[in-house]
XYZ file of C-alpha atoms in Angstrom:
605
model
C -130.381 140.551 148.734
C -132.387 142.337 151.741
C -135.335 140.101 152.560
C -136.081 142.201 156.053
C -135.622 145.115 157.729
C -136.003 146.717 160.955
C -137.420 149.947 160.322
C -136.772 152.400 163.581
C -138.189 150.473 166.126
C -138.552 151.795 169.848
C -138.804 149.730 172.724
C -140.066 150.211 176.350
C -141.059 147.857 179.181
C -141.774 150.108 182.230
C -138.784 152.896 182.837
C -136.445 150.592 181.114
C -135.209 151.905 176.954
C -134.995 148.195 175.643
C -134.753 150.162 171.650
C -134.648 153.399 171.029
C -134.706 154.196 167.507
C -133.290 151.911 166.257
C -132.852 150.074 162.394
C -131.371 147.290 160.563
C -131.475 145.247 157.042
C -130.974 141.561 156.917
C -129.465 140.078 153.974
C -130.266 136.200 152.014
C -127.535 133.708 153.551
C -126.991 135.217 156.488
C -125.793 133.779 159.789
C -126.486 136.026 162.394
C -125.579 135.805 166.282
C -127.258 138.600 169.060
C -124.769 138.942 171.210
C -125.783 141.271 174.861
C -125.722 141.270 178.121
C -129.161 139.311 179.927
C -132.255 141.953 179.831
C -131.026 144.272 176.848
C -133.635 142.564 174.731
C -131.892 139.991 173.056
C -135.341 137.555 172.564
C -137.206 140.760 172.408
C -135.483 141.514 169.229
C -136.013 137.490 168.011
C -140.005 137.915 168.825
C -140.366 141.330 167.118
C -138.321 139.690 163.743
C -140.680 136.633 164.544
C -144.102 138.662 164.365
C -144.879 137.387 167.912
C -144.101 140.575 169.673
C -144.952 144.464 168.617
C -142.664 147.466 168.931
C -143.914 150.381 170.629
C -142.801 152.489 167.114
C -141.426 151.376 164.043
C -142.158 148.298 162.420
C -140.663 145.213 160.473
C -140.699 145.000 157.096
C -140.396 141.717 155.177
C -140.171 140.229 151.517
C -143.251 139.064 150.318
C -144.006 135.026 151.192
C -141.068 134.916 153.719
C -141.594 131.884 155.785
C -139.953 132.410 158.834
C -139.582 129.539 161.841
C -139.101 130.633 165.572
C -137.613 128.324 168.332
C -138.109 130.096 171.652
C -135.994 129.936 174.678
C -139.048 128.144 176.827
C -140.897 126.587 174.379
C -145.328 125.860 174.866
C -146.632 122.711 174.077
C -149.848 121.791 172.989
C -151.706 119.433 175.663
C -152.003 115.404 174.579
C -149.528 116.028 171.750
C -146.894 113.040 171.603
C -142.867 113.899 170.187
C -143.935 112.991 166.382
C -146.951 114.536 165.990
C -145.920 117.821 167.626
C -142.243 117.796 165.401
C -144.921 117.323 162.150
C -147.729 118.777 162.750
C -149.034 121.060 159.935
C -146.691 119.863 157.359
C -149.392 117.253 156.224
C -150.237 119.282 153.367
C -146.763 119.405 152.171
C -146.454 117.538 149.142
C -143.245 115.761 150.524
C -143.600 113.657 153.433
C -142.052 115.066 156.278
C -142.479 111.953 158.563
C -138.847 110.691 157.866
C -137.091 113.476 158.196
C -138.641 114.018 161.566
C -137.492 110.618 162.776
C -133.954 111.234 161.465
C -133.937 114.875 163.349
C -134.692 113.581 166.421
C -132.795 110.482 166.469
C -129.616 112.903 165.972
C -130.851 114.875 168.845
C -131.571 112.006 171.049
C -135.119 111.357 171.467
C -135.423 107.732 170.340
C -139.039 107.686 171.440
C -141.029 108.869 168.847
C -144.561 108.391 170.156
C -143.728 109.314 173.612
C -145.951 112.160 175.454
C -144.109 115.450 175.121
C -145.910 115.958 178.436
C -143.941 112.862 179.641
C -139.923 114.138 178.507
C -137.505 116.371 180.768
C -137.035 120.256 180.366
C -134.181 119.207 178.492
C -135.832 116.603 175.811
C -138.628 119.329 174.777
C -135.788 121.539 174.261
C -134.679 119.316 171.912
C -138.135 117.903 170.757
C -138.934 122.276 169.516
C -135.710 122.144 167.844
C -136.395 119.226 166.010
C -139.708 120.565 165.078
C -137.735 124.155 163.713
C -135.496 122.153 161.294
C -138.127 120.318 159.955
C -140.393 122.943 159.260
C -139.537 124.436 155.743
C -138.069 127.677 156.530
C -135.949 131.227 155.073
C -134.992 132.238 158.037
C -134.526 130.035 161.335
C -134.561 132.299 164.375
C -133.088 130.246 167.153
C -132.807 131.395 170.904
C -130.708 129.164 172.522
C -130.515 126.337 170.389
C -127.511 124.725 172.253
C -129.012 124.628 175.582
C -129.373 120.972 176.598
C -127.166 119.669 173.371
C -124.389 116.992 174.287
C -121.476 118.201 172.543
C -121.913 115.438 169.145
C -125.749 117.445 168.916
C -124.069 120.759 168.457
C -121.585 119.444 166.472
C -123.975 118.209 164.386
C -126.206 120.857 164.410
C -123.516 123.143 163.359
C -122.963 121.274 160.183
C -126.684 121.620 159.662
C -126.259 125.525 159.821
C -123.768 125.648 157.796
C -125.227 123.677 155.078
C -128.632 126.273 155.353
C -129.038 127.841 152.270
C -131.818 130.281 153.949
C -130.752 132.961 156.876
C -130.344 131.772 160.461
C -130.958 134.792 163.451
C -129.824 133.576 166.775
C -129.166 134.245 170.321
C -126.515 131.628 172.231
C -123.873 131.952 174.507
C -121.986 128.727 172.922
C -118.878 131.235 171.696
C -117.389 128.004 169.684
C -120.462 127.231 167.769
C -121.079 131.511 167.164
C -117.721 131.332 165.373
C -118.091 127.985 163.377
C -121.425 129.203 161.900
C -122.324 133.149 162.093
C -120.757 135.663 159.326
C -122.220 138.243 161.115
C -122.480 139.725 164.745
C -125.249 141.958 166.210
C -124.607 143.414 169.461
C -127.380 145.395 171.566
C -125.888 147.602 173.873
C -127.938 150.349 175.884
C -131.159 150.396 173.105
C -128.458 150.793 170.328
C -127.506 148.147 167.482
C -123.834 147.520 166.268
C -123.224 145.231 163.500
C -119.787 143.480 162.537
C -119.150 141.416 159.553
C -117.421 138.657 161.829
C -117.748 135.692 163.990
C -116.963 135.893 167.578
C -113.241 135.970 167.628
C -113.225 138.401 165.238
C -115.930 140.154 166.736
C -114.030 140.931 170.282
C -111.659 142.756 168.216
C -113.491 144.973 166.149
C -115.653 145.805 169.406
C -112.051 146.873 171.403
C -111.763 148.935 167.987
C -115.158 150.459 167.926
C -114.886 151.194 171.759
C -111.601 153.173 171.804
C -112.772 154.981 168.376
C -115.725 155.986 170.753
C -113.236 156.866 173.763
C -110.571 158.922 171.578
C -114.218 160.881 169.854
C -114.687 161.476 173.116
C -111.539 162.969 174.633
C -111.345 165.531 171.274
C -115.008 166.275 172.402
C -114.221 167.155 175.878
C -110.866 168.921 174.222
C -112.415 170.911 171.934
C -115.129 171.643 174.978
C -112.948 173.119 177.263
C -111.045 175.349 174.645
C -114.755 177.163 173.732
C -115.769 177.643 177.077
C -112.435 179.358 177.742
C -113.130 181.678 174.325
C -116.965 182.395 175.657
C -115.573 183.233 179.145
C -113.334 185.554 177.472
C -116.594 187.836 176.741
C -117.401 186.908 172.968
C -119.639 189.018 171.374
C -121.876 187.034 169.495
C -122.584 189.839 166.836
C -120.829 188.365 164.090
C -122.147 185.527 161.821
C -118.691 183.527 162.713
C -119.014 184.104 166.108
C -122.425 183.041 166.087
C -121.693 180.052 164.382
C -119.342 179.677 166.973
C -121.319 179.692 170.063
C -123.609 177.481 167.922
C -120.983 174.715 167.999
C -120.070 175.126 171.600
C -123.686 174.337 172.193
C -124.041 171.537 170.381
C -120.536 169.917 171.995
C -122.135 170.574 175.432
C -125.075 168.714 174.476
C -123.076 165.798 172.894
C -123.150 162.478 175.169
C -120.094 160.503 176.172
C -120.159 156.986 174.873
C -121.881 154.666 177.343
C -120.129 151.028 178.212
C -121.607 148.429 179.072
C -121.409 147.361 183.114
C -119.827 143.841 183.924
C -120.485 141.638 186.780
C -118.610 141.894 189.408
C -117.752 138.316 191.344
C -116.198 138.621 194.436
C -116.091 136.362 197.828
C -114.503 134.450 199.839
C -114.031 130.810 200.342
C -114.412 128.765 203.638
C -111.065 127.510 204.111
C -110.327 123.495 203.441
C -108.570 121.615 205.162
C -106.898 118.308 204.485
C -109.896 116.070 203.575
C -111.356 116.850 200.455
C -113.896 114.619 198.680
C -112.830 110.998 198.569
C -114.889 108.743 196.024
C -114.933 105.220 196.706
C -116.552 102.704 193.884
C -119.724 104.488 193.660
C -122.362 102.535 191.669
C -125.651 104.048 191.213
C -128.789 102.998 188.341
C -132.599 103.972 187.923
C -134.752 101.339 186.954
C -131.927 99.061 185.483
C -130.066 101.453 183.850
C -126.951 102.161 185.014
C -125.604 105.356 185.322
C -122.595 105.355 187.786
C -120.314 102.397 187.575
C -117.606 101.411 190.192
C -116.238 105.117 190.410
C -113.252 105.546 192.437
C -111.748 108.867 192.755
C -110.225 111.703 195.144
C -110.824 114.856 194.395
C -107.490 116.931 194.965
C -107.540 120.658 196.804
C -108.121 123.315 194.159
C -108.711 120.836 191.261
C -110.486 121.624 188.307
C -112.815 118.959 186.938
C -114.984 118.883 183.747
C -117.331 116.047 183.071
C -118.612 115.796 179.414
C -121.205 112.684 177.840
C -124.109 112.216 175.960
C -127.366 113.284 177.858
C -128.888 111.370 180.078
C -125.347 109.243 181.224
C -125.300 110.369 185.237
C -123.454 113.233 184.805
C -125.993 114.802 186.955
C -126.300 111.976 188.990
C -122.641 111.563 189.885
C -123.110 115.832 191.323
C -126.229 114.985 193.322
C -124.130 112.509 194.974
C -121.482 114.040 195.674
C -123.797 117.227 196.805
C -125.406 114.777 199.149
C -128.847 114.851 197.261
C -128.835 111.283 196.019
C -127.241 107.729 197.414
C -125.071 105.774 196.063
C -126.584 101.850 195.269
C -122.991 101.073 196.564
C -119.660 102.238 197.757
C -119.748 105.881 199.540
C -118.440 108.963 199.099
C -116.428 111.135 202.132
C -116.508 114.194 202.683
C -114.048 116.235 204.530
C -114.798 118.161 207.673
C -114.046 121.445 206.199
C -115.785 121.235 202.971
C -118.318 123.589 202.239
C -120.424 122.760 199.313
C -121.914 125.464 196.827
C -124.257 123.320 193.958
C -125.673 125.265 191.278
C -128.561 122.693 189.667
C -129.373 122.309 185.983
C -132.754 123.322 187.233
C -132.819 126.354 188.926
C -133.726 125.779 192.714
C -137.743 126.892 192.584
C -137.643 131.067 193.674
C -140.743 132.408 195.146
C -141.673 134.452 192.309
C -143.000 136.985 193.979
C -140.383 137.440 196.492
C -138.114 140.868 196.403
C -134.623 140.155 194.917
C -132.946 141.873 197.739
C -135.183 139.534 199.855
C -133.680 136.462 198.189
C -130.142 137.073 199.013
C -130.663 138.981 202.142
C -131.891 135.050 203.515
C -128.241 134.389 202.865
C -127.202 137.038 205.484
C -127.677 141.171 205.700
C -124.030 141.325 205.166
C -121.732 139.015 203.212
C -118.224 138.897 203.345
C -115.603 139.335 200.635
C -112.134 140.438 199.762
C -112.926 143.780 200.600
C -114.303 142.694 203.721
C -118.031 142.533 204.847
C -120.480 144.082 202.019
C -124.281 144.203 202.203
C -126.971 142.662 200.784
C -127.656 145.879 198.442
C -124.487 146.320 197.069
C -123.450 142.724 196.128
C -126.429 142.820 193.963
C -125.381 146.194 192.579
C -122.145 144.387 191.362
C -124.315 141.795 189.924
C -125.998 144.578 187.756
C -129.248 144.503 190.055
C -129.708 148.146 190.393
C -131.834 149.559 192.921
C -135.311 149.646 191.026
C -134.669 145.520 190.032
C -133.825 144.775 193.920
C -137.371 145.853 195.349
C -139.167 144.420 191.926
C -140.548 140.738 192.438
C -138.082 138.233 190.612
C -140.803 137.096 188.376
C -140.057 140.266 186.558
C -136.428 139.421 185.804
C -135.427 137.198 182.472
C -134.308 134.222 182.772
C -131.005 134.282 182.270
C -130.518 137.026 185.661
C -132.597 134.669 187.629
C -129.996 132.288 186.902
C -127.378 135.276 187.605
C -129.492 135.871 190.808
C -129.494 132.118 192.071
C -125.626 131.999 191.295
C -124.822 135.397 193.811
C -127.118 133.301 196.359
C -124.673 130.296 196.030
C -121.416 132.345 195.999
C -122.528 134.175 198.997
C -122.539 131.223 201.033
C -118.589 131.476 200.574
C -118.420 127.676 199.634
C -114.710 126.418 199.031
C -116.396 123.137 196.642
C -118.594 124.411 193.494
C -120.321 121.791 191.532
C -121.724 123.283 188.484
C -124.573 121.435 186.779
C -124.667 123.520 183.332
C -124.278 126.438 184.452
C -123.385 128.112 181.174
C -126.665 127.648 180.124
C -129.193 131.048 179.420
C -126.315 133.228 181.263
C -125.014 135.889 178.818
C -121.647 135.897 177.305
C -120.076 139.215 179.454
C -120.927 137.134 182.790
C -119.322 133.633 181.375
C -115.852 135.432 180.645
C -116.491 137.108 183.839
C -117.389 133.664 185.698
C -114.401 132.152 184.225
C -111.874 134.524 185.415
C -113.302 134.044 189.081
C -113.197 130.594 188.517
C -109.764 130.722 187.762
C -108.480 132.696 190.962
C -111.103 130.475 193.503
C -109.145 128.998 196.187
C -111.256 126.194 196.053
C -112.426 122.933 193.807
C -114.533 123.325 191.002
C -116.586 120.277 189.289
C -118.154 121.248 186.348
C -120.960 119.328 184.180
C -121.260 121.172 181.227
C -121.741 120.828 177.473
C -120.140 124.126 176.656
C -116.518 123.835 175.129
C -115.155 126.852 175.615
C -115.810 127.370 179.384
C -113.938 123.925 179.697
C -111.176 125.066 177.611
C -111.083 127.968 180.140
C -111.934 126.372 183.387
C -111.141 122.032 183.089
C -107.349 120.517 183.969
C -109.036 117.858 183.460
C -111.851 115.736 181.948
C -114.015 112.848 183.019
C -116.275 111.481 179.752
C -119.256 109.170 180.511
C -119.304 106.197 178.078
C -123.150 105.983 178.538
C -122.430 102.576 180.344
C -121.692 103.840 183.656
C -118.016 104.300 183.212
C -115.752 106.813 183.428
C -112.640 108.120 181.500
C -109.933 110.428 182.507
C -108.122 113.076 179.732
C -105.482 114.983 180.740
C -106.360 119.215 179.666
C -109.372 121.275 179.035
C -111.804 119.708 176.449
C -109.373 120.482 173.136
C -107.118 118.424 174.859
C -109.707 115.805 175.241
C -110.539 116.004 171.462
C -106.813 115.703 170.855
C -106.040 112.656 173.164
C -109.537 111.041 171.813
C -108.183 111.225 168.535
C -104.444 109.755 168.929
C -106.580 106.995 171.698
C -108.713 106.024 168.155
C -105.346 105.854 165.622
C -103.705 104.092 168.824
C -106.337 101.375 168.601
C -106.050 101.417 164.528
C -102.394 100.611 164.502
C -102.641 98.060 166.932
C -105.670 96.058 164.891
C -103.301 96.531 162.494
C -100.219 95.699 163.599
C -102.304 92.440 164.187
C -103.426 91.792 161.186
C -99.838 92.253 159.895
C -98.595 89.604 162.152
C -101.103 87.227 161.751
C -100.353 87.967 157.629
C -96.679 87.704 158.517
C -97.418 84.085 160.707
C -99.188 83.031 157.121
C -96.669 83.329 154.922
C -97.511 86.917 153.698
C -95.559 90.305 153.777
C -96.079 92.772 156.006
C -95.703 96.945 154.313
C -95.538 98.413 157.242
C -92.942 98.663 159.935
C -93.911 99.375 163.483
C -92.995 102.304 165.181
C -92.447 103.147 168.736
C -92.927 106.983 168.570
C -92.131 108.868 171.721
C -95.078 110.876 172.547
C -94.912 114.648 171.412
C -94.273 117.548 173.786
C -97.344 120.026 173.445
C -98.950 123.019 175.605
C -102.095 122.223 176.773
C -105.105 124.748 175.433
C -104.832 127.279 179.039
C -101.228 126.267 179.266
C -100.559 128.141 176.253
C -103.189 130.911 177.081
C -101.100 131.198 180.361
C -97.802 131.133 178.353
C -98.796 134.133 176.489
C -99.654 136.111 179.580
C -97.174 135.709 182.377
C -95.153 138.312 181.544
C -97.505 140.601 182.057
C -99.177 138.922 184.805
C -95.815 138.911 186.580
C -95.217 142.163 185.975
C -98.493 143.692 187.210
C -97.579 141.810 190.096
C -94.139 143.804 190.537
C -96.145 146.859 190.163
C -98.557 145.786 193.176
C -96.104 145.792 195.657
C -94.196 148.465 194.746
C -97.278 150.122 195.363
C -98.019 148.521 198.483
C -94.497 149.221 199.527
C -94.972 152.852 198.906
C -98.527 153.320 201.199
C -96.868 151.354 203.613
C -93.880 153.785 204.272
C -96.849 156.775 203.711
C -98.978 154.982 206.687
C -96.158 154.257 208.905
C -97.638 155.748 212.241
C -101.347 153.909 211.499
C -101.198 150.962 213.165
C -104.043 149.308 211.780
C -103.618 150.582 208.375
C -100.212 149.198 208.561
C -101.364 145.878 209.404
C -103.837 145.513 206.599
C -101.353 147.197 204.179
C -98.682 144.550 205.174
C -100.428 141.532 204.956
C -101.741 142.269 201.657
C -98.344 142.729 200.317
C -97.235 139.217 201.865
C -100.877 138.023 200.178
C -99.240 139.590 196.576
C -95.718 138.261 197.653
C -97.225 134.766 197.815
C -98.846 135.367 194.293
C -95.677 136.348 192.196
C -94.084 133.660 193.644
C -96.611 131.247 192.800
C -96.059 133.251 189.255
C -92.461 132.700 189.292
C -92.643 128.944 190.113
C -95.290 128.774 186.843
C -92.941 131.055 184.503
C -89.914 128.648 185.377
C -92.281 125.652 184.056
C -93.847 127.082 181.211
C -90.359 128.227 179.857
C -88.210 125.002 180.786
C -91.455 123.359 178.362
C -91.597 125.873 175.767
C -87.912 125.343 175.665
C -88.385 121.319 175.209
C -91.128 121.846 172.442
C -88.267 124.172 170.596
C -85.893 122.014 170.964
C -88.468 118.605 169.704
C -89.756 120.643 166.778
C -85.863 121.366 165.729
């Protein structure tokens, strides 16, 4: 059943075509996810739907007594209001009381203070505070923008269950690509003031797009086909006397007036890393609490060169107390924590570092340096934040006039253009759009460097972690093995460990007593698996190896071609012993993978 529809709206904000024309029906049940790159008008599209916003043209039409609820990406508060009264208030008339439920929200979203100030709570905790107040609120449609941000990984768990139980229609924006394809049916991309739909969830969703985009591409080379073949028959002197050939010049017309399909740009992350040298970041029984609590307990760890660390727990454990430290922004209570020498330190914060608002975006990076180097040597100011999708018009516009997921784009270029060879990462998947993270985690996965990553967001540590620290919420510290499936999967055999062995006690104590004991213990070798990216990695190395091949074949060939350059020789040459280095690398990994695929064959009979 349509309940609303989007009725040829048109957008505009300045020279920039947010919608242009565009329309849409929303069904009863559904689960939909906006998916687009930051500044095509995702939330613009929630706050139209919402009422809260006006198109220039076009309107939105809705089914009579809709009730709609709205959780914005930055929510307003009212001044004086405390966490109970704000998550209630003007539900009083309701003939249910909505008191409980409000407590029982909020407890599952961690705010255990229920009379507490909202004035008084972290960005973070009012996050979850307006979310609490959405669910209560009785609602047909929830539209949600960003409802994950600042969720520990139980919350959106949880909340995902709560979706999915939602017998109304949920609209949302998120970048959480796990919890888009637990709980949307549908997809709703906005791409260049157009809207595509797919009846999917993400997964499914990146294929029909790859369909829909080389339909598009193959529509376009019969265009451009059929093109050139007319303008050969009018250059041949038609006459256009005829009806047919009138009709003909008619369609040549039109074909010349036709428009290529337009993709959508990608970041482009590129520089280079300060090299490391021996010393890395040595971690030596750090304790550290705030007014009794304790959030860092007796930590004792060395970071290795190029390692890959994600660290998970419930909100407000350390997590982003144990970066600070390390970053050199907070002191231990006790122990102490080395750096090396040669480290060079890039921290992205949780809270984005506070930007002169009214400061030029080419300004902000150009304190950085005028010219910044990368792979492809030194490249200015201008054109890193081109590859950044800054064009020219947003680099001399003050950054208060950017969204805020590309000032969190913008502050990230600042930090990788300090060529840092450490990155700690305090949420950093957090209001950045979904095109950037698989961009992000691709760079991530090439950077000669260490990465340490607090985040709540499974799927970048399925892509980025080899391995995962988990705050208890006491202070302490445990180590998994893998990106965070792994961690779910270790968790899991950890808790049926600690079964059998309570009881395996019980049986012996029943056994000591005279009684009889059903169940024989096992030792069980443990089971030969691919981890989650060994298995992506698996899958791709032949091709990976093989692209490789093709590189220096390549390289070989300019090489020979540039044989009297000198200089070009040089830089030809040592790129090719820079590929070399890579395949071999790739060869050493390929020998691995297969020797363990090979075991796992051979376990699984």
């Amino acid at each position: 059943m349509n309940i609303l529809n989007i009725d040829h709206i048109s957008k505009i904000y300045g020279d920039k075509v947010i919608f242009d024309d565009v329309s849409y029906g929303i069904h009863q049940g559904e689960k939909i996810g906006i998916i687009g790159i930051n500044g095509t008008g995702k939330t613009t599209l929630l706050r139209i739907i919402a009422g809260l916003e006006e198109p220039d043209e076009g309107n939105v039409i809705m089914q009579n007594g809709l009730r709609i609820t709205y959780l914005p990406q930055h929510p307003v508060f009212p001044e004086g209001a405390t966490v109970l009264s704000y998550v209630t208030e003007g539900q009083a008339e309701k003939s249910w009381n909505p008191e409980t439920e409000a407590r029982t929200v909020l407890n599952r979203l961690g705010i255990a203070d229920h009379e507490e100030e909202v004035a008084h709570l972290s960005g973070g905790q009012k996050k979850r505070v307006a979310l609490a107040r959405t669910l209560v609120n009785p609602a047909d449609v929830l539209i949600l923008d960003e409802p994950t941000n600042h969720l520990d990984n139980e919350m959106a768990s949880w909340l995902e269950d709560y979706l999915n139980r939602f017998k109304g229609t949920v609209i949302m924006v998120t970048h959480d690509r796990y919890f888009l394809d637990r709980v949307t049916n549908k997809i709703l991309e906005i791409s260049h003031g157009r809207l595509y739909s797919y009846e999917a969830n993400y997964s499914r969703f990146l294929e029909l797009k790859a369909e829909r985009e080389e339909m598009e591409l193959a529509s376009e080379r019969k265009r451009q086909s059929v093109l050139r073949m007319e303008v050969e028959w009018a250059k041949r002197g038609c006459r256009a006397r005829s009806t047919k050939q009138r009709a003909r010049l008619e369609r040549l017309e039109a074909l010349k007036n036709g428009t290529a399909p337009v993709r959508d740009q990608t970041v482009e992350i590129d520089s280079i890393e300060t090299r490391m040298g021996k010393k890395t970041i040595e971690i030596h029984h750090v304790s550290k609490s705030f007014d009794g609590k304790v959030c860092v307990q007796d930590f004792d760890y060395i970071v290795l060169k190029n390692q890959r660390l994600g660290i998970i727990g419930p909100n407000g454990c350390g997590k982003s107390t144990l970066l600070k430290m390390i970053a050199g922004l907070l002191s231990p209570d006790s122990g102490e924590i080395e750096i090396g020498e040669t480290v060079k330190i890039g921290y992205f914060s949780q809270e984005v570092e506070d930007m002169d608002t009214g400061e030029r975006v080419i300004d902000y990076i150009r304190d950085v340096a005028e010219y910044i180097p990368t792979r492809d040597g030194l490249v200015s100011a201008a054109k890193l934040l081109e590859r950044f999708l800054f064009d020219s018009a947003m680099q001399y516009a003050p950054i208060s006039k950017l969204s805020g997921g590309e000032k969190k784009r913008l502050y990230l270029l600042k930090i990788l253009a300090k060529a840092p060879n450490v990155l700690l990462l305090d949420e950093i998947t957090n209001d950045i759009d979904i095109p950037t993270l698989t961009i992000l985690e691709d760079y991530l996965d090439s950077f000669s460097g260490i990465v340490i990553a607090v985040s709540h967001d499974r799927y970048f540590l399925d892509n980025m972690a080899e391995r995962i620290f988990e705050f208890d919420g006491n202070g302490h510290l445990t180590q998994y093995e893998g990106g965070y499936t792994d961690y779910l999967e270790a968790k899991e055999r950890r808790k049926e460990t600690i079964a059998e062995n309570v009881f395996s006690s019980k049986s012996e104590e029943k056994t000591r007593s005279g009684g009889r004991d059903w169940k024989q213990s096992q030792n069980r070798p443990a089971k030969l698996k691919f981890s989650f990216k060994e298995q992506r990695e698996f899958e791709t190395i032949d091709d990976d190896i093989a692209s490789l091949e093709e590189k220096i074949a390549a390289l070989e060939d300019e090489i020979m071609a540039n044989a009297t350059n000198s200089g070009k020789l040089n830089e030809l040459t040592k790129k090719k012993e820079e590929v070399e280095m890579a395949l071999e690398e790739k060869m050493d990994r390929w020998v691995y993978l297969n020797d363990l695929a090979e075991k796992i064959r051979e376990q699984n009979g």
